[in-house]
């Protein structure tokens, strides 16, 4: 049975969107979830890598050599561009920065809260991290609200 390129594209697109959403599962609280350009770019480079891997494994199902080369070349371009955007943060400004950092800080809260910490020194450090990260999240949320009103 030969594969459908439309179905392949839908599979990659769906997987990319799902990966984007999965990146938020380790936030501490639902109100710490904000759209993040950085996570969107990361989902894109993961989707591009997935396209190369999946097409390589299923090459026998997709017989059009020109389309296969175009998919691989497109995936390499998307991967490179998305990786550049993640690494350079070229499109990330004040509000986008804070919206990316809130979930990031939230992950530290989740880890520090839920880790099985027995050493009192490590527990003290974890508690300090929780306190500082929650304070910084509140500050960033306030600044986001203020800057978005402008």
mmCIF file of N, CA and C in Angstrom:
data_model
loop_
_atom_site.group_PDB
_atom_site.id
_atom_site.type_symbol
_atom_site.label_atom_id
_atom_site.label_comp_id
_atom_site.label_asym_id
_atom_site.label_seq_id
_atom_site.Cartn_x
_atom_site.Cartn_y
_atom_site.Cartn_z
ATOM 1 N N UNK A 1 0.849 -1.183 0.000
ATOM 2 C CA UNK A 1 0.000 0.000 0.000
ATOM 3 C C UNK A 1 0.893 1.244 0.000
ATOM 4 N N UNK A 2 0.660 2.105 -0.957
ATOM 5 C CA UNK A 2 1.430 3.343 -1.079
ATOM 6 C C UNK A 2 0.855 4.403 -0.150
ATOM 7 N N UNK A 3 1.760 5.243 0.360
ATOM 8 C CA UNK A 3 1.347 6.276 1.307
ATOM 9 C C UNK A 3 0.866 7.540 0.623
ATOM 10 N N UNK A 4 0.056 8.261 1.332
ATOM 11 C CA UNK A 4 -0.450 9.539 0.855
ATOM 12 C C UNK A 4 0.408 10.656 1.455
ATOM 13 N N UNK A 5 0.919 11.524 0.605
ATOM 14 C CA UNK A 5 1.723 12.640 1.090
ATOM 15 C C UNK A 5 0.891 13.610 1.929
ATOM 16 N N UNK A 6 -0.374 13.747 1.610
ATOM 17 C CA UNK A 6 -1.250 14.597 2.415
ATOM 18 C C UNK A 6 -1.403 14.049 3.822
ATOM 19 N N UNK A 7 -1.536 12.740 3.904
ATOM 20 C CA UNK A 7 -1.642 12.100 5.220
ATOM 21 C C UNK A 7 -0.322 12.237 5.987
ATOM 22 N N UNK A 8 0.785 12.116 5.284
ATOM 23 C CA UNK A 8 2.100 12.288 5.906
ATOM 24 C C UNK A 8 2.229 13.713 6.459
ATOM 25 N N UNK A 9 1.849 14.699 5.667
ATOM 26 C CA UNK A 9 1.915 16.100 6.108
ATOM 27 C C UNK A 9 1.005 16.334 7.313
ATOM 28 N N UNK A 10 -0.189 15.763 7.290
ATOM 29 C CA UNK A 10 -1.121 15.912 8.417
ATOM 30 C C UNK A 10 -0.547 15.262 9.677
ATOM 31 N N UNK A 11 0.111 14.117 9.506
ATOM 32 C CA UNK A 11 0.714 13.416 10.638
ATOM 33 C C UNK A 11 1.830 14.264 11.260
ATOM 34 N N UNK A 12 2.674 14.859 10.428
ATOM 35 C CA UNK A 12 3.770 15.697 10.932
ATOM 36 C C UNK A 12 3.215 16.961 11.581
ATOM 37 N N UNK A 13 2.246 17.595 10.930
ATOM 38 C CA UNK A 13 1.656 18.823 11.490
ATOM 39 C C UNK A 13 0.974 18.540 12.828
ATOM 40 N N UNK A 14 0.204 17.467 12.893
ATOM 41 C CA UNK A 14 -0.477 17.106 14.136
ATOM 42 C C UNK A 14 0.530 16.801 15.238
ATOM 43 N N UNK A 15 1.561 16.045 14.909
ATOM 44 C CA UNK A 15 2.589 15.710 15.891
ATOM 45 C C UNK A 15 3.318 16.954 16.387
ATOM 46 N N UNK A 16 3.562 17.902 15.502
ATOM 47 C CA UNK A 16 4.241 19.145 15.880
ATOM 48 C C UNK A 16 3.385 19.948 16.856
ATOM 49 N N UNK A 17 2.101 20.048 16.574
ATOM 50 C CA UNK A 17 1.185 20.767 17.474
ATOM 51 C C UNK A 17 1.102 20.052 18.822
ATOM 52 N N UNK A 18 1.028 18.727 18.795
ATOM 53 C CA UNK A 18 0.974 17.961 20.040
ATOM 54 C C UNK A 18 2.263 18.169 20.841
ATOM 55 N N UNK A 19 3.420 18.145 20.179
ATOM 56 C CA UNK A 19 4.692 18.371 20.884
ATOM 57 C C UNK A 19 4.720 19.751 21.531
ATOM 58 N N UNK A 20 4.195 20.748 20.840
ATOM 59 C CA UNK A 20 4.128 22.090 21.411
ATOM 60 C C UNK A 20 3.327 22.055 22.715
ATOM 61 N N UNK A 21 2.179 21.419 22.682
ATOM 62 C CA UNK A 21 1.346 21.323 23.880
ATOM 63 C C UNK A 21 2.004 20.516 24.988
ATOM 64 N N UNK A 22 2.680 19.451 24.623
ATOM 65 C CA UNK A 22 3.330 18.603 25.625
ATOM 66 C C UNK A 22 4.409 19.350 26.406
ATOM 67 N N UNK A 23 4.999 20.349 25.787
ATOM 68 C CA UNK A 23 6.049 21.108 26.471
ATOM 69 C C UNK A 23 5.527 21.877 27.685
ATOM 70 N N UNK A 24 4.212 22.004 27.790
ATOM 71 C CA UNK A 24 3.632 22.719 28.925
ATOM 72 C C UNK A 24 3.186 21.787 30.052
ATOM 73 N N UNK A 25 3.289 20.491 29.860
ATOM 74 C CA UNK A 25 2.800 19.556 30.874
ATOM 75 C C UNK A 25 3.595 19.587 32.171
ATOM 76 N N UNK A 26 4.806 20.106 32.138
ATOM 77 C CA UNK A 26 5.597 20.134 33.368
ATOM 78 C C UNK A 26 5.585 21.502 34.042
ATOM 79 N N UNK A 27 4.593 22.328 33.700
ATOM 80 C CA UNK A 27 4.427 23.574 34.453
ATOM 81 C C UNK A 27 3.707 23.258 35.762
ATOM 82 N N UNK A 28 3.956 24.068 36.762
ATOM 83 C CA UNK A 28 3.405 23.838 38.095
ATOM 84 C C UNK A 28 1.915 24.147 38.165
ATOM 85 N N UNK A 29 1.497 25.220 37.502
ATOM 86 C CA UNK A 29 0.099 25.657 37.595
ATOM 87 C C UNK A 29 -0.405 26.060 36.208
ATOM 88 N N UNK A 30 -1.675 25.832 35.981
ATOM 89 C CA UNK A 30 -2.271 26.151 34.688
ATOM 90 C C UNK A 30 -2.149 27.633 34.343
ATOM 91 N N UNK A 31 -2.213 28.504 35.346
ATOM 92 C CA UNK A 31 -2.105 29.938 35.054
ATOM 93 C C UNK A 31 -0.662 30.363 34.772
ATOM 94 N N UNK A 32 0.250 29.417 34.730
ATOM 95 C CA UNK A 32 1.631 29.696 34.326
ATOM 96 C C UNK A 32 1.856 29.354 32.860
ATOM 97 N N UNK A 33 0.812 28.944 32.165
ATOM 98 C CA UNK A 33 0.918 28.580 30.754
ATOM 99 C C UNK A 33 0.618 29.806 29.902
ATOM 100 N N UNK A 34 1.616 30.233 29.162
ATOM 101 C CA UNK A 34 1.498 31.347 28.224
ATOM 102 C C UNK A 34 2.073 30.891 26.899
ATOM 103 N N UNK A 35 1.564 31.448 25.801
ATOM 104 C CA UNK A 35 2.148 31.128 24.493
ATOM 105 C C UNK A 35 3.610 31.549 24.505
ATOM 106 N N UNK A 36 4.447 30.693 23.975
ATOM 107 C CA UNK A 36 5.874 30.963 23.925
ATOM 108 C C UNK A 36 6.391 30.768 22.508
ATOM 109 N N UNK A 37 6.931 31.838 21.939
ATOM 110 C CA UNK A 37 7.556 31.721 20.618
ATOM 111 C C UNK A 37 8.666 30.684 20.644
ATOM 112 N N UNK A 38 9.454 30.696 21.707
ATOM 113 C CA UNK A 38 10.573 29.773 21.827
ATOM 114 C C UNK A 38 10.092 28.328 21.772
ATOM 115 N N UNK A 39 9.013 28.024 22.488
ATOM 116 C CA UNK A 39 8.477 26.662 22.457
ATOM 117 C C UNK A 39 7.889 26.343 21.083
ATOM 118 N N UNK A 40 7.303 27.328 20.419
ATOM 119 C CA UNK A 40 6.778 27.104 19.066
ATOM 120 C C UNK A 40 7.915 26.767 18.108
ATOM 121 N N UNK A 41 9.012 27.513 18.192
ATOM 122 C CA UNK A 41 10.162 27.213 17.335
ATOM 123 C C UNK A 41 10.740 25.843 17.648
ATOM 124 N N UNK A 42 10.788 25.494 18.939
ATOM 125 C CA UNK A 42 11.300 24.179 19.331
ATOM 126 C C UNK A 42 10.400 23.073 18.777
ATOM 127 N N UNK A 43 9.087 23.278 18.826
ATOM 128 C CA UNK A 43 8.166 22.288 18.260
ATOM 129 C C UNK A 43 8.395 22.158 16.754
ATOM 130 N N UNK A 44 8.670 23.272 16.094
ATOM 131 C CA UNK A 44 8.936 23.223 14.648
ATOM 132 C C UNK A 44 10.202 22.441 14.325
ATOM 133 N N UNK A 45 11.283 22.658 15.087
ATOM 134 C CA UNK A 45 12.475 21.886 14.746
ATOM 135 C C UNK A 45 12.311 20.414 15.118
ATOM 136 N N UNK A 46 11.508 20.123 16.143
ATOM 137 C CA UNK A 46 11.222 18.720 16.452
ATOM 138 C C UNK A 46 10.355 18.092 15.356
ATOM 139 N N UNK A 47 9.382 18.838 14.867
ATOM 140 C CA UNK A 47 8.542 18.338 13.772
ATOM 141 C C UNK A 47 9.348 18.108 12.509
ATOM 142 N N UNK A 48 10.295 19.006 12.224
ATOM 143 C CA UNK A 48 11.146 18.839 11.043
ATOM 144 C C UNK A 48 12.023 17.602 11.182
ATOM 145 N N UNK A 49 12.588 17.408 12.365
ATOM 146 C CA UNK A 49 13.399 16.207 12.593
ATOM 147 C C UNK A 49 12.541 14.954 12.457
ATOM 148 N N UNK A 50 11.321 15.018 12.978
ATOM 149 C CA UNK A 50 10.415 13.883 12.872
ATOM 150 C C UNK A 50 10.084 13.583 11.411
ATOM 151 N N UNK A 51 9.911 14.609 10.603
ATOM 152 C CA UNK A 51 9.608 14.402 9.188
ATOM 153 C C UNK A 51 10.736 13.629 8.507
ATOM 154 N N UNK A 52 11.973 14.003 8.801
ATOM 155 C CA UNK A 52 13.125 13.307 8.199
ATOM 156 C C UNK A 52 13.166 11.859 8.668
ATOM 157 N N UNK A 53 13.019 11.643 9.957
ATOM 158 C CA UNK A 53 13.094 10.284 10.514
ATOM 159 C C UNK A 53 11.967 9.418 9.981
ATOM 160 N N UNK A 54 10.737 9.935 10.033
ATOM 161 C CA UNK A 54 9.588 9.129 9.602
ATOM 162 C C UNK A 54 9.642 8.836 8.118
ATOM 163 N N UNK A 55 10.009 9.833 7.305
ATOM 164 C CA UNK A 55 10.102 9.583 5.873
ATOM 165 C C UNK A 55 11.194 8.554 5.586
ATOM 166 N N UNK A 56 12.295 8.639 6.311
ATOM 167 C CA UNK A 56 13.381 7.677 6.115
ATOM 168 C C UNK A 56 12.935 6.252 6.429
ATOM 169 N N UNK A 57 12.185 6.084 7.502
ATOM 170 C CA UNK A 57 11.703 4.754 7.871
ATOM 171 C C UNK A 57 10.617 4.248 6.925
ATOM 172 N N UNK A 58 9.845 5.153 6.355
ATOM 173 C CA UNK A 58 8.713 4.750 5.516
ATOM 174 C C UNK A 58 8.951 5.043 4.038
ATOM 175 N N UNK A 59 10.202 5.159 3.653
ATOM 176 C CA UNK A 59 10.526 5.532 2.275
ATOM 177 C C UNK A 59 9.878 4.614 1.246
ATOM 178 N N UNK A 60 9.747 3.328 1.567
ATOM 179 C CA UNK A 60 9.114 2.382 0.643
ATOM 180 C C UNK A 60 7.662 2.706 0.371
ATOM 181 N N UNK A 61 7.022 3.431 1.271
ATOM 182 C CA UNK A 61 5.615 3.797 1.093
ATOM 183 C C UNK A 61 5.450 5.044 0.227
ATOM 184 N N UNK A 62 6.535 5.787 0.039
ATOM 185 C CA UNK A 62 6.466 7.063 -0.674
ATOM 186 C C UNK A 62 7.426 7.005 -1.858
ATOM 187 N N UNK A 63 6.874 6.765 -3.050
ATOM 188 C CA UNK A 63 7.686 6.425 -4.215
ATOM 189 C C UNK A 63 8.149 7.627 -5.033
ATOM 190 N N UNK A 64 7.574 8.793 -4.826
ATOM 191 C CA UNK A 64 7.925 9.938 -5.659
ATOM 192 C C UNK A 64 9.238 10.550 -5.150
ATOM 193 N N UNK A 65 10.310 10.251 -5.857
ATOM 194 C CA UNK A 65 11.650 10.687 -5.438
ATOM 195 C C UNK A 65 11.751 12.209 -5.323
ATOM 196 N N UNK A 66 11.181 12.930 -6.266
ATOM 197 C CA UNK A 66 11.257 14.396 -6.250
ATOM 198 C C UNK A 66 10.532 14.969 -5.026
ATOM 199 N N UNK A 67 9.382 14.422 -4.708
ATOM 200 C CA UNK A 67 8.633 14.893 -3.534
ATOM 201 C C UNK A 67 9.398 14.544 -2.262
ATOM 202 N N UNK A 68 9.968 13.351 -2.223
ATOM 203 C CA UNK A 68 10.752 12.941 -1.049
ATOM 204 C C UNK A 68 11.935 13.879 -0.825
ATOM 205 N N UNK A 69 12.630 14.219 -1.875
ATOM 206 C CA UNK A 69 13.761 15.145 -1.767
ATOM 207 C C UNK A 69 13.278 16.518 -1.315
ATOM 208 N N UNK A 70 12.147 16.969 -1.854
ATOM 209 C CA UNK A 70 11.583 18.267 -1.458
ATOM 210 C C UNK A 70 11.196 18.261 0.025
ATOM 211 N N UNK A 71 10.608 17.164 0.491
ATOM 212 C CA UNK A 71 10.234 17.063 1.910
ATOM 213 C C UNK A 71 11.483 17.119 2.779
ATOM 214 N N UNK A 72 12.491 16.344 2.409
ATOM 215 C CA UNK A 72 13.729 16.328 3.190
ATOM 216 C C UNK A 72 14.411 17.694 3.182
ATOM 217 N N UNK A 73 14.472 18.330 2.023
ATOM 218 C CA UNK A 73 15.096 19.658 1.927
ATOM 219 C C UNK A 73 14.288 20.680 2.729
ATOM 220 N N UNK A 74 12.965 20.624 2.611
ATOM 221 C CA UNK A 74 12.109 21.540 3.367
ATOM 222 C C UNK A 74 12.278 21.344 4.864
ATOM 223 N N UNK A 75 12.364 20.093 5.283
ATOM 224 C CA UNK A 75 12.540 19.787 6.707
ATOM 225 C C UNK A 75 13.877 20.325 7.209
ATOM 226 N N UNK A 76 14.916 20.206 6.401
ATOM 227 C CA UNK A 76 16.232 20.723 6.796
ATOM 228 C C UNK A 76 16.183 22.246 6.928
ATOM 229 N N UNK A 77 15.505 22.913 6.000
ATOM 230 C CA UNK A 77 15.377 24.374 6.061
ATOM 231 C C UNK A 77 14.571 24.790 7.286
ATOM 232 N N UNK A 78 13.435 24.141 7.536
ATOM 233 C CA UNK A 78 12.611 24.468 8.702
ATOM 234 C C UNK A 78 13.400 24.210 9.983
ATOM 235 N N UNK A 79 14.104 23.083 10.045
ATOM 236 C CA UNK A 79 14.913 22.770 11.217
ATOM 237 C C UNK A 79 15.950 23.867 11.456
ATOM 238 N N UNK A 80 16.687 24.231 10.419
ATOM 239 C CA UNK A 80 17.733 25.242 10.552
ATOM 240 C C UNK A 80 17.178 26.601 10.967
ATOM 241 N N UNK A 81 16.095 27.019 10.340
ATOM 242 C CA UNK A 81 15.490 28.310 10.669
ATOM 243 C C UNK A 81 14.943 28.317 12.096
ATOM 244 N N UNK A 82 14.218 27.263 12.458
ATOM 245 C CA UNK A 82 13.643 27.200 13.806
ATOM 246 C C UNK A 82 14.747 27.140 14.864
ATOM 247 N N UNK A 83 15.800 26.379 14.598
ATOM 248 C CA UNK A 83 16.910 26.308 15.546
ATOM 249 C C UNK A 83 17.592 27.668 15.681
ATOM 250 N N UNK A 84 17.771 28.355 14.555
ATOM 251 C CA UNK A 84 18.345 29.706 14.602
ATOM 252 C C UNK A 84 17.476 30.626 15.460
ATOM 253 N N UNK A 85 16.160 30.564 15.272
ATOM 254 C CA UNK A 85 15.254 31.435 16.024
ATOM 255 C C UNK A 85 15.265 31.111 17.518
ATOM 256 N N UNK A 86 15.377 29.835 17.877
ATOM 257 C CA UNK A 86 15.473 29.469 19.291
ATOM 258 C C UNK A 86 16.789 29.966 19.870
ATOM 259 N N UNK A 87 17.872 29.704 19.169
ATOM 260 C CA UNK A 87 19.198 30.032 19.698
ATOM 261 C C UNK A 87 19.464 31.538 19.717
ATOM 262 N N UNK A 88 18.955 32.267 18.724
ATOM 263 C CA UNK A 88 19.227 33.706 18.643
ATOM 264 C C UNK A 88 18.223 34.545 19.429
ATOM 265 N N UNK A 89 16.999 34.001 19.606
ATOM 266 C CA UNK A 89 15.902 34.748 20.231
ATOM 267 C C UNK A 89 15.636 36.052 19.469
ATOM 268 N N UNK A 90 15.881 36.038 18.163
ATOM 269 C CA UNK A 90 15.804 37.231 17.315
ATOM 270 C C UNK A 90 14.414 37.877 17.299
ATOM 271 N N UNK A 91 13.380 37.101 17.478
ATOM 272 C CA UNK A 91 12.025 37.670 17.404
ATOM 273 C C UNK A 91 11.404 37.897 18.780
ATOM 274 N N UNK A 92 12.150 37.612 19.829
ATOM 275 C CA UNK A 92 11.602 37.669 21.185
ATOM 276 C C UNK A 92 11.884 39.032 21.804
ATOM 277 N N UNK A 93 10.800 39.745 22.121
ATOM 278 C CA UNK A 93 10.927 41.046 22.781
ATOM 279 C C UNK A 93 10.359 40.941 24.187
ATOM 280 N N UNK A 94 10.134 42.062 24.845
ATOM 281 C CA UNK A 94 9.780 42.104 26.264
ATOM 282 C C UNK A 94 8.670 41.127 26.670
ATOM 283 N N UNK A 95 7.500 41.277 26.087
ATOM 284 C CA UNK A 95 6.350 40.460 26.495
ATOM 285 C C UNK A 95 6.574 38.997 26.123
ATOM 286 N N UNK A 96 7.068 38.749 24.924
ATOM 287 C CA UNK A 96 7.324 37.370 24.495
ATOM 288 C C UNK A 96 8.363 36.705 25.391
ATOM 289 N N UNK A 97 9.356 37.472 25.807
ATOM 290 C CA UNK A 97 10.375 36.953 26.719
ATOM 291 C C UNK A 97 9.730 36.493 28.024
ATOM 292 N N UNK A 98 8.893 37.345 28.601
ATOM 293 C CA UNK A 98 8.282 36.993 29.884
ATOM 294 C C UNK A 98 7.295 35.837 29.740
ATOM 295 N N UNK A 99 6.566 35.806 28.625
ATOM 296 C CA UNK A 99 5.631 34.699 28.404
ATOM 297 C C UNK A 99 6.367 33.372 28.227
ATOM 298 N N UNK A 100 7.595 33.417 27.755
ATOM 299 C CA UNK A 100 8.409 32.202 27.665
ATOM 300 C C UNK A 100 9.010 31.846 29.018
ATOM 301 N N UNK A 101 9.347 32.850 29.799
ATOM 302 C CA UNK A 101 10.019 32.608 31.074
ATOM 303 C C UNK A 101 9.065 32.147 32.175
ATOM 304 N N UNK A 102 7.810 32.536 32.106
ATOM 305 C CA UNK A 102 6.867 32.126 33.155
ATOM 306 C C UNK A 102 6.745 30.600 33.218
ATOM 307 N N UNK A 103 6.481 29.918 32.099
ATOM 308 C CA UNK A 103 6.444 28.448 32.187
ATOM 309 C C UNK A 103 7.795 27.853 32.592
ATOM 310 N N UNK A 104 8.871 28.463 32.158
ATOM 311 C CA UNK A 104 10.206 27.997 32.520
ATOM 312 C C UNK A 104 10.400 28.057 34.038
ATOM 313 N N UNK A 105 10.029 29.176 34.640
ATOM 314 C CA UNK A 105 10.135 29.314 36.098
ATOM 315 C C UNK A 105 9.179 28.335 36.796
ATOM 316 N N UNK A 106 8.026 28.125 36.190
ATOM 317 C CA UNK A 106 7.039 27.218 36.754
ATOM 318 C C UNK A 106 7.572 25.791 36.830
ATOM 319 N N UNK A 107 8.363 25.407 35.862
ATOM 320 C CA UNK A 107 8.976 24.073 35.876
ATOM 321 C C UNK A 107 9.893 23.931 37.092
ATOM 322 N N UNK A 108 10.629 24.991 37.406
ATOM 323 C CA UNK A 108 11.496 24.963 38.592
ATOM 324 C C UNK A 108 10.663 24.811 39.864
ATOM 325 N N UNK A 109 9.500 25.454 39.902
ATOM 326 C CA UNK A 109 8.623 25.332 41.064
ATOM 327 C C UNK A 109 8.120 23.892 41.180
ATOM 328 N N UNK A 110 7.669 23.323 40.066
ATOM 329 C CA UNK A 110 7.174 21.946 40.079
ATOM 330 C C UNK A 110 8.257 20.983 40.566
ATOM 331 N N UNK A 111 9.430 21.091 39.993
ATOM 332 C CA UNK A 111 10.528 20.203 40.365
ATOM 333 C C UNK A 111 10.907 20.380 41.820
ATOM 334 N N UNK A 112 11.019 21.616 42.262
ATOM 335 C CA UNK A 112 11.426 21.893 43.646
ATOM 336 C C UNK A 112 10.360 21.472 44.647
ATOM 337 N N UNK A 113 9.111 21.521 44.246
ATOM 338 C CA UNK A 113 8.007 21.146 45.121
ATOM 339 C C UNK A 113 7.865 19.630 45.228
ATOM 340 N N UNK A 114 8.021 18.942 44.114
ATOM 341 C CA UNK A 114 7.678 17.525 44.070
ATOM 342 C C UNK A 114 8.863 16.568 44.228
ATOM 343 N N UNK A 115 10.071 17.061 44.123
ATOM 344 C CA UNK A 115 11.241 16.186 44.240
ATOM 345 C C UNK A 115 11.310 15.584 45.638
ATOM 346 N N UNK A 116 11.772 14.358 45.718
ATOM 347 C CA UNK A 116 11.912 13.653 46.999
ATOM 348 C C UNK A 116 13.237 14.060 47.638
ATOM 349 N N UNK A 117 13.234 15.216 48.254
ATOM 350 C CA UNK A 117 14.452 15.801 48.824
ATOM 351 C C UNK A 117 14.516 15.452 50.304
ATOM 352 N N UNK A 118 15.614 14.828 50.710
ATOM 353 C CA UNK A 118 15.756 14.435 52.120
ATOM 354 C C UNK A 118 16.827 15.238 52.847
ATOM 355 N N UNK A 119 17.819 15.719 52.129
ATOM 356 C CA UNK A 119 18.880 16.497 52.769
ATOM 357 C C UNK A 119 18.334 17.877 53.125
ATOM 358 N N UNK A 120 18.452 18.315 54.377
ATOM 359 C CA UNK A 120 17.890 19.611 54.784
ATOM 360 C C UNK A 120 18.485 20.797 54.034
ATOM 361 N N UNK A 121 19.741 20.707 53.632
ATOM 362 C CA UNK A 121 20.365 21.806 52.880
ATOM 363 C C UNK A 121 19.751 21.916 51.489
ATOM 364 N N UNK A 122 19.521 20.778 50.878
ATOM 365 C CA UNK A 122 18.908 20.777 49.544
ATOM 366 C C UNK A 122 17.452 21.230 49.644
ATOM 367 N N UNK A 123 16.745 20.783 50.712
ATOM 368 C CA UNK A 123 15.354 21.213 50.906
ATOM 369 C C UNK A 123 15.280 22.718 51.080
ATOM 370 N N UNK A 124 16.223 23.279 51.846
ATOM 371 C CA UNK A 124 16.256 24.730 52.050
ATOM 372 C C UNK A 124 16.467 25.440 50.722
ATOM 373 N N UNK A 125 17.395 24.939 49.922
ATOM 374 C CA UNK A 125 17.636 25.523 48.605
ATOM 375 C C UNK A 125 16.383 25.423 47.729
ATOM 376 N N UNK A 126 15.750 24.255 47.725
ATOM 377 C CA UNK A 126 14.532 24.064 46.927
ATOM 378 C C UNK A 126 13.433 25.028 47.375
ATOM 379 N N UNK A 127 13.286 25.207 48.669
ATOM 380 C CA UNK A 127 12.274 26.137 49.182
ATOM 381 C C UNK A 127 12.583 27.581 48.773
ATOM 382 N N UNK A 128 13.846 27.934 48.761
ATOM 383 C CA UNK A 128 14.242 29.276 48.309
ATOM 384 C C UNK A 128 13.943 29.441 46.812
ATOM 385 N N UNK A 129 14.191 28.386 46.063
ATOM 386 C CA UNK A 129 13.882 28.428 44.620
ATOM 387 C C UNK A 129 12.388 28.609 44.413
ATOM 388 N N UNK A 130 11.575 27.854 45.141
ATOM 389 C CA UNK A 130 10.115 27.976 45.022
ATOM 390 C C UNK A 130 9.694 29.418 45.305
ATOM 391 N N UNK A 131 10.172 29.959 46.405
ATOM 392 C CA UNK A 131 9.804 31.322 46.799
ATOM 393 C C UNK A 131 10.227 32.343 45.745
ATOM 394 N N UNK A 132 11.456 32.254 45.287
ATOM 395 C CA UNK A 132 11.946 33.248 44.317
ATOM 396 C C UNK A 132 11.261 33.099 42.962
ATOM 397 N N UNK A 133 11.036 31.857 42.535
ATOM 398 C CA UNK A 133 10.408 31.658 41.230
ATOM 399 C C UNK A 133 8.948 32.123 41.234
ATOM 400 N N UNK A 134 8.231 31.832 42.300
ATOM 401 C CA UNK A 134 6.837 32.305 42.390
ATOM 402 C C UNK A 134 6.777 33.827 42.433
ATOM 403 N N UNK A 135 7.705 34.443 43.144
ATOM 404 C CA UNK A 135 7.763 35.914 43.190
ATOM 405 C C UNK A 135 8.043 36.469 41.793
ATOM 406 N N UNK A 136 8.993 35.860 41.086
ATOM 407 C CA UNK A 136 9.340 36.332 39.739
ATOM 408 C C UNK A 136 8.206 36.083 38.753
ATOM 409 N N UNK A 137 7.498 34.967 38.898
ATOM 410 C CA UNK A 137 6.337 34.704 38.032
ATOM 411 C C UNK A 137 5.285 35.789 38.248
ATOM 412 N N UNK A 138 5.000 36.116 39.484
ATOM 413 C CA UNK A 138 4.011 37.161 39.786
ATOM 414 C C UNK A 138 4.444 38.500 39.203
ATOM 415 N N UNK A 139 5.718 38.813 39.320
ATOM 416 C CA UNK A 139 6.230 40.070 38.762
ATOM 417 C C UNK A 139 6.102 40.082 37.244
ATOM 418 N N UNK A 140 6.459 38.974 36.602
ATOM 419 C CA UNK A 140 6.368 38.917 35.137
ATOM 420 C C UNK A 140 4.918 38.997 34.674
ATOM 421 N N UNK A 141 4.005 38.311 35.367
ATOM 422 C CA UNK A 141 2.588 38.376 34.997
ATOM 423 C C UNK A 141 2.076 39.807 35.102
ATOM 424 N N UNK A 142 2.497 40.509 36.128
ATOM 425 C CA UNK A 142 2.101 41.903 36.309
ATOM 426 C C UNK A 142 2.655 42.776 35.180
ATOM 427 N N UNK A 143 3.924 42.583 34.846
ATOM 428 C CA UNK A 143 4.526 43.355 33.758
ATOM 429 C C UNK A 143 3.886 43.033 32.403
ATOM 430 N N UNK A 144 3.577 41.773 32.170
ATOM 431 C CA UNK A 144 2.902 41.390 30.922
ATOM 432 C C UNK A 144 1.569 42.124 30.828
ATOM 433 N N UNK A 145 0.783 42.084 31.892
ATOM 434 C CA UNK A 145 -0.509 42.762 31.888
ATOM 435 C C UNK A 145 -0.358 44.264 31.636
ATOM 436 N N UNK A 146 0.622 44.863 32.292
ATOM 437 C CA UNK A 146 0.859 46.298 32.127
ATOM 438 C C UNK A 146 1.282 46.622 30.697
ATOM 439 N N UNK A 147 2.223 45.869 30.150
ATOM 440 C CA UNK A 147 2.730 46.155 28.812
ATOM 441 C C UNK A 147 1.694 45.857 27.736
ATOM 442 N N UNK A 148 0.839 44.882 27.964
ATOM 443 C CA UNK A 148 -0.206 44.565 26.973
ATOM 444 C C UNK A 148 -1.317 45.601 26.973
ATOM 445 N N UNK A 149 -1.455 46.371 28.045
ATOM 446 C CA UNK A 149 -2.460 47.434 28.082
ATOM 447 C C UNK A 149 -2.035 48.646 27.273
ATOM 448 N N UNK A 150 -0.759 48.789 27.014
ATOM 449 C CA UNK A 150 -0.245 49.957 26.277
ATOM 450 C C UNK A 150 -0.690 49.970 24.858
#
